[in-house]
PDB file of C-alpha atoms in Angstrom:
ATOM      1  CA  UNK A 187       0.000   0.000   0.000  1.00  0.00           C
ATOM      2  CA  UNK A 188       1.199   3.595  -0.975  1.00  0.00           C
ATOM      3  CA  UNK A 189       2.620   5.969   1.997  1.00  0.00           C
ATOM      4  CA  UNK A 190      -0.219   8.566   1.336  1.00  0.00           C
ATOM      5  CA  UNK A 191       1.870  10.841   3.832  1.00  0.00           C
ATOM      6  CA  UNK A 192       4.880  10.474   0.731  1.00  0.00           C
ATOM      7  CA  UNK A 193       6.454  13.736   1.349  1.00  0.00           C
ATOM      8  CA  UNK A 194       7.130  13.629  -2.539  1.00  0.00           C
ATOM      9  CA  UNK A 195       3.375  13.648  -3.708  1.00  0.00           C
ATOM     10  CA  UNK A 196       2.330  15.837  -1.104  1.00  0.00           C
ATOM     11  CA  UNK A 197       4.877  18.351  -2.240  1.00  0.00           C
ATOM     12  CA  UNK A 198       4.210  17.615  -5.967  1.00  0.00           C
ATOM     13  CA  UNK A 199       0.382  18.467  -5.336  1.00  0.00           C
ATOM     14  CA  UNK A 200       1.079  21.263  -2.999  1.00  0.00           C
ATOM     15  CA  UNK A 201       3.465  22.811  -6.095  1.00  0.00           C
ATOM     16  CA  UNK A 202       0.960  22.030  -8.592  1.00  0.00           C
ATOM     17  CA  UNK A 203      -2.468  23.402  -7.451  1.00  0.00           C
ATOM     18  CA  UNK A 204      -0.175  26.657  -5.890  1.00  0.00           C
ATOM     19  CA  UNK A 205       1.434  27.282  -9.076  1.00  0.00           C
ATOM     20  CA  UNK A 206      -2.442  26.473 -11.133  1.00  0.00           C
ATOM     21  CA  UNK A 207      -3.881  29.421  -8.741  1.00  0.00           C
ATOM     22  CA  UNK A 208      -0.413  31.743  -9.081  1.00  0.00           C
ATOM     23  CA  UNK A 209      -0.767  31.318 -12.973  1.00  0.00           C
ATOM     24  CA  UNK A 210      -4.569  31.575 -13.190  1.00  0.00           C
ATOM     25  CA  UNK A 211      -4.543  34.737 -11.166  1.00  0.00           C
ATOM     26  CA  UNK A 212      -1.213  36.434 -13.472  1.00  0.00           C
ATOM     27  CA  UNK A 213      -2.833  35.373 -16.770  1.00  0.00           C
ATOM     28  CA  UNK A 214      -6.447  36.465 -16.082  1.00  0.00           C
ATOM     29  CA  UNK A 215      -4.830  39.703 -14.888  1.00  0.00           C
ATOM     30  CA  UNK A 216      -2.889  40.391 -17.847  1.00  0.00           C
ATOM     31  CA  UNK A 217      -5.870  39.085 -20.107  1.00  0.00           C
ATOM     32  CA  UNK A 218      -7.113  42.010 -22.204  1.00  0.00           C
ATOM     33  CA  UNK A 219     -10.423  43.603 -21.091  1.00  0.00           C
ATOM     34  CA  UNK A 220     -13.420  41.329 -21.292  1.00  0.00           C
ATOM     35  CA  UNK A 221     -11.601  38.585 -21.814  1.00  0.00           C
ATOM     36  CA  UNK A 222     -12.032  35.322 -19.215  1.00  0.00           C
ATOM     37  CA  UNK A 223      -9.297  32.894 -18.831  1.00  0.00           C
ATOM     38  CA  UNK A 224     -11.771  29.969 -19.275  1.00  0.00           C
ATOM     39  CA  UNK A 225     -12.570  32.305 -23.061  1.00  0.00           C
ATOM     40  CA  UNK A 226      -8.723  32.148 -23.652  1.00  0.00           C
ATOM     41  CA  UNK A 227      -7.986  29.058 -22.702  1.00  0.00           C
ATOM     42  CA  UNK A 228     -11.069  27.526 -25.142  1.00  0.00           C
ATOM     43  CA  UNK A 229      -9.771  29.719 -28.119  1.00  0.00           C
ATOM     44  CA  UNK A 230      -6.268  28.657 -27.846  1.00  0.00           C
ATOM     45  CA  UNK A 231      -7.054  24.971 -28.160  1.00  0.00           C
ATOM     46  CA  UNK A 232      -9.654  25.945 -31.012  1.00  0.00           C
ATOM     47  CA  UNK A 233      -6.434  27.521 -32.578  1.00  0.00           C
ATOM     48  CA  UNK A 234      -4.667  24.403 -32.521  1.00  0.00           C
ATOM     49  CA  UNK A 235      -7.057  22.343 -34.164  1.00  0.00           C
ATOM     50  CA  UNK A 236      -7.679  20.987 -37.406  1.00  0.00           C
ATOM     51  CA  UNK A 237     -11.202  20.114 -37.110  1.00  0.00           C
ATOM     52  CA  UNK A 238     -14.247  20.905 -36.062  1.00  0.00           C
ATOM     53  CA  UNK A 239     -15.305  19.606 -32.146  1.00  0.00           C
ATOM     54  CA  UNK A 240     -18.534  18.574 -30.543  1.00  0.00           C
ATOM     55  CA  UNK A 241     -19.365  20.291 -27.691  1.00  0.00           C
ATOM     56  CA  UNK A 242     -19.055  16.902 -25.415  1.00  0.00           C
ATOM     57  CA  UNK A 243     -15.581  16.406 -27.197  1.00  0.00           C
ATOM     58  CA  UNK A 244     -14.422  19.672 -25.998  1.00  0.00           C
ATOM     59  CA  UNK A 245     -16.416  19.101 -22.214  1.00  0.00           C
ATOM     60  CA  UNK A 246     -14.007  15.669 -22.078  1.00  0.00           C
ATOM     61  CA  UNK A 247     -11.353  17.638 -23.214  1.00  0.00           C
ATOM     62  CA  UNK A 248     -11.441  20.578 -20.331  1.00  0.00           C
ATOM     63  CA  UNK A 249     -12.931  17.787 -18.180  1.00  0.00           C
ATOM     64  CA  UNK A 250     -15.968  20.293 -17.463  1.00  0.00           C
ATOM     65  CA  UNK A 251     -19.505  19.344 -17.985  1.00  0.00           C
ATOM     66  CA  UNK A 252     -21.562  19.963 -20.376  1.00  0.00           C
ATOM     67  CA  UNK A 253     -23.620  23.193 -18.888  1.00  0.00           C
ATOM     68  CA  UNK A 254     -19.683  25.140 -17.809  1.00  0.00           C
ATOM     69  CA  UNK A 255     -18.810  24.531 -21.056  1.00  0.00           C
ATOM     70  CA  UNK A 256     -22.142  25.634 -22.673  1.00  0.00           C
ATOM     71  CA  UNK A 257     -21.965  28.506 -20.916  1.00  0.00           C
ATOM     72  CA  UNK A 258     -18.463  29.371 -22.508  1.00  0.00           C
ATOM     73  CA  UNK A 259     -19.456  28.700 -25.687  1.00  0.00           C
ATOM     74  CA  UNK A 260     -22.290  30.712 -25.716  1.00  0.00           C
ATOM     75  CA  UNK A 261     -20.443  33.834 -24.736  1.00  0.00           C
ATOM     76  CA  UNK A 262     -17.367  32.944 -27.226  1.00  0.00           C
ATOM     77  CA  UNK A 263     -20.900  32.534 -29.820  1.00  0.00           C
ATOM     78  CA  UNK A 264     -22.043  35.854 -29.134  1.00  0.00           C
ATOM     79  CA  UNK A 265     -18.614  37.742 -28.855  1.00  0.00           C
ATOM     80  CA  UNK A 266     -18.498  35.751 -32.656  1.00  0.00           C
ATOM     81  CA  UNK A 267     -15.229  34.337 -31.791  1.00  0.00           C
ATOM     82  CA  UNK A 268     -16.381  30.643 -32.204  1.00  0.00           C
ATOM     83  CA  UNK A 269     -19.129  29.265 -34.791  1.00  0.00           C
ATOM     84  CA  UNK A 270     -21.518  26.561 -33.827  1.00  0.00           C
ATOM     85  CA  UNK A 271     -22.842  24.840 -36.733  1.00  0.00           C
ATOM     86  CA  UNK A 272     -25.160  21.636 -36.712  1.00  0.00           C
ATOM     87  CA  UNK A 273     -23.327  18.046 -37.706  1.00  0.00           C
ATOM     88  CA  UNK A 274     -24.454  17.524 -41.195  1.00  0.00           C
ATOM     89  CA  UNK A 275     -23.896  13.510 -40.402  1.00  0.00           C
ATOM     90  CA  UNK A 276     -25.585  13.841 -37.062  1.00  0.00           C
ATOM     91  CA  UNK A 277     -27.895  16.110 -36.749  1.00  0.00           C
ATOM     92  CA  UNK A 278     -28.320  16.081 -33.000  1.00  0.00           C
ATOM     93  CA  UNK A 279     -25.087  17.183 -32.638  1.00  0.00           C
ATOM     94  CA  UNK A 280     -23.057  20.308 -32.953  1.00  0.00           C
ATOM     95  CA  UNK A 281     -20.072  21.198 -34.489  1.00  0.00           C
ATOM     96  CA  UNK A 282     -17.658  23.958 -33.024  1.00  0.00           C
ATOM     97  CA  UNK A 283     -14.806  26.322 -34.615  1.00  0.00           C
ATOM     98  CA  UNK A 284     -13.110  28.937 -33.902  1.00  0.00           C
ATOM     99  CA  UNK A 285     -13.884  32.372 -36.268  1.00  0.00           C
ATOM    100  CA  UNK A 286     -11.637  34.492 -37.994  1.00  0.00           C
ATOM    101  CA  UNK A 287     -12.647  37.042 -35.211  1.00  0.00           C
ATOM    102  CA  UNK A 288     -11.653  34.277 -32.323  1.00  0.00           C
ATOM    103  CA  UNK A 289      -8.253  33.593 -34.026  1.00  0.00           C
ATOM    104  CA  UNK A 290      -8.036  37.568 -33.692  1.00  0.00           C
ATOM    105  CA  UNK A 291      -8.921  37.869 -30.296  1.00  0.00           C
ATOM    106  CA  UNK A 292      -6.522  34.559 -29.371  1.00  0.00           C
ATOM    107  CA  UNK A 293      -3.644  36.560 -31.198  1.00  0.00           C
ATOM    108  CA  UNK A 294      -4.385  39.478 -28.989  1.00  0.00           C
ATOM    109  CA  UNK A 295      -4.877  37.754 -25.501  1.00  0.00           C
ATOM    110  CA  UNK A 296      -1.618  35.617 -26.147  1.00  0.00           C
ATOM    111  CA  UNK A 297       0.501  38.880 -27.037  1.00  0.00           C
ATOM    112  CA  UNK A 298      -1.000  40.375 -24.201  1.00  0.00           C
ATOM    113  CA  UNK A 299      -0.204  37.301 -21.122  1.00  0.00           C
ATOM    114  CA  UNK A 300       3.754  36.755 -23.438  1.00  0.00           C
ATOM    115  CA  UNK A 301       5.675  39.376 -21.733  1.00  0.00           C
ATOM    116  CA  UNK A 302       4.380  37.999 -18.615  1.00  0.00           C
ATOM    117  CA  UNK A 303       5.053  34.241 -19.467  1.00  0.00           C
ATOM    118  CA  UNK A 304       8.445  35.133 -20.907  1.00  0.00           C
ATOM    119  CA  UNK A 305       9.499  36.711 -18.625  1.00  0.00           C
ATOM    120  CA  UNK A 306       8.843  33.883 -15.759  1.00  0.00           C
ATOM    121  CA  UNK A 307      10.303  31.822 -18.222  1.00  0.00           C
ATOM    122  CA  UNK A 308      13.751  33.933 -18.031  1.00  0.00           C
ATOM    123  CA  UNK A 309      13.855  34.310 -14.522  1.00  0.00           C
ATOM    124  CA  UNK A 310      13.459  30.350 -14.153  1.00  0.00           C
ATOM    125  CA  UNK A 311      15.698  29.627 -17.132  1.00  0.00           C
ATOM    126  CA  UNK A 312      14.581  28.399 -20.929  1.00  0.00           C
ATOM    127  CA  UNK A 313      16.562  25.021 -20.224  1.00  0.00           C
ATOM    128  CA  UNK A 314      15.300  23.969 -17.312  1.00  0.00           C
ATOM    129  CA  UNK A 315      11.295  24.806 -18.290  1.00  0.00           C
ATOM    130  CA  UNK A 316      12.104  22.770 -21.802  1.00  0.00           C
ATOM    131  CA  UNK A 317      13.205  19.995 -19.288  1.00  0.00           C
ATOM    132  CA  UNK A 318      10.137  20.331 -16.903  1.00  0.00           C
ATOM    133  CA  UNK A 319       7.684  20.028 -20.116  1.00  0.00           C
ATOM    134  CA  UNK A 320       8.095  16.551 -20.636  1.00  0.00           C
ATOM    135  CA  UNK A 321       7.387  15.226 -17.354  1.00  0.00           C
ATOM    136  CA  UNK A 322       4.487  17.891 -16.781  1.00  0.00           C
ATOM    137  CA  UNK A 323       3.113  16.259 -19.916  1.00  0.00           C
ATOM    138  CA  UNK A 324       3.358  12.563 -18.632  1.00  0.00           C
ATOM    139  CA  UNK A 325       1.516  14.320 -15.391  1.00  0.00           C
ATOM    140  CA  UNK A 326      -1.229  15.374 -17.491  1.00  0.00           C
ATOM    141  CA  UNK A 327      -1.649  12.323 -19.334  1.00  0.00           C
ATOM    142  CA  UNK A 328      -2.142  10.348 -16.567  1.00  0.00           C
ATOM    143  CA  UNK A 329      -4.469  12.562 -14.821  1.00  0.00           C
ATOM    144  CA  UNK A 330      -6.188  12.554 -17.890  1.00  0.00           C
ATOM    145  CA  UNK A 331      -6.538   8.496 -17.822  1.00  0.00           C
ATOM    146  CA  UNK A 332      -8.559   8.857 -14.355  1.00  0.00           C
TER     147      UNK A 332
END
């Protein structure tokens, strides 16, 4: 049986969720006016993708359920920075993307958080964050498997 007082995951955690709440607060500060970092945060993985999403695809995704999300989407809808579209092969579904005007407003909100981000990144040291990303992506990954 694990040690669950393993000073290792405690201090892992304790890192993790303080650095999550340091990082929220900093970006959703430096966010340009209006902007939420749950609005960002949906736009920039829009931004990444190649093809359209269902809303429970992107709810499995963010691991939120289906009514935070909907709310999200509805305000990314009417700020016209995402379009939702029905599923022409499934017409109970919906299909989302990200507009020309959301690709816009992503551009915006990331140049206004990089300063911020780069300079963290600096003060920490370029090497040692490339070295941290792999194993912060294994952490995800298996969080993600739960």
């Amino acid at each position: 049986m694990a040690d669950t007082q393993d000073p290792i995951a405690v201090s892992l955690f304790s890192e993790l969720f303080m650095a999550d709440q340091l990082a929220r607060n900093k970006l959703s500060k430096a966010l340009p006016k209006g902007m939420e970092l749950s609005h960002f945060t949906m736009l920039n993985h829009l931004y990444q993708l190649t093809e359209p999403r269902t809303p429970a695809q992107l709810a499995k995704s963010f691991a939120l359920t289906r009514g935070a999300l909907t709310n999200t989407l509805t305000k990314l809808e009417w700020a016209g920075h995402i379009h939702v579209s029905p599923d022409w092969d499934d017409a109970r579904r919906k299909q989302v993307v990200i507009s020309p005007a959301g690709r816009r407003a992503r551009d915006t909100a990331l140049d206004a958080v990089a300063p911020m981000i780069m300079n963290i990144i600096e003060r920490v040291g370029p090497d040692r964050v490339r070295d941290t990303l792999p194993v912060l992506r294994d952490l995800r990954r298996n969080l993600a498997e739960d």
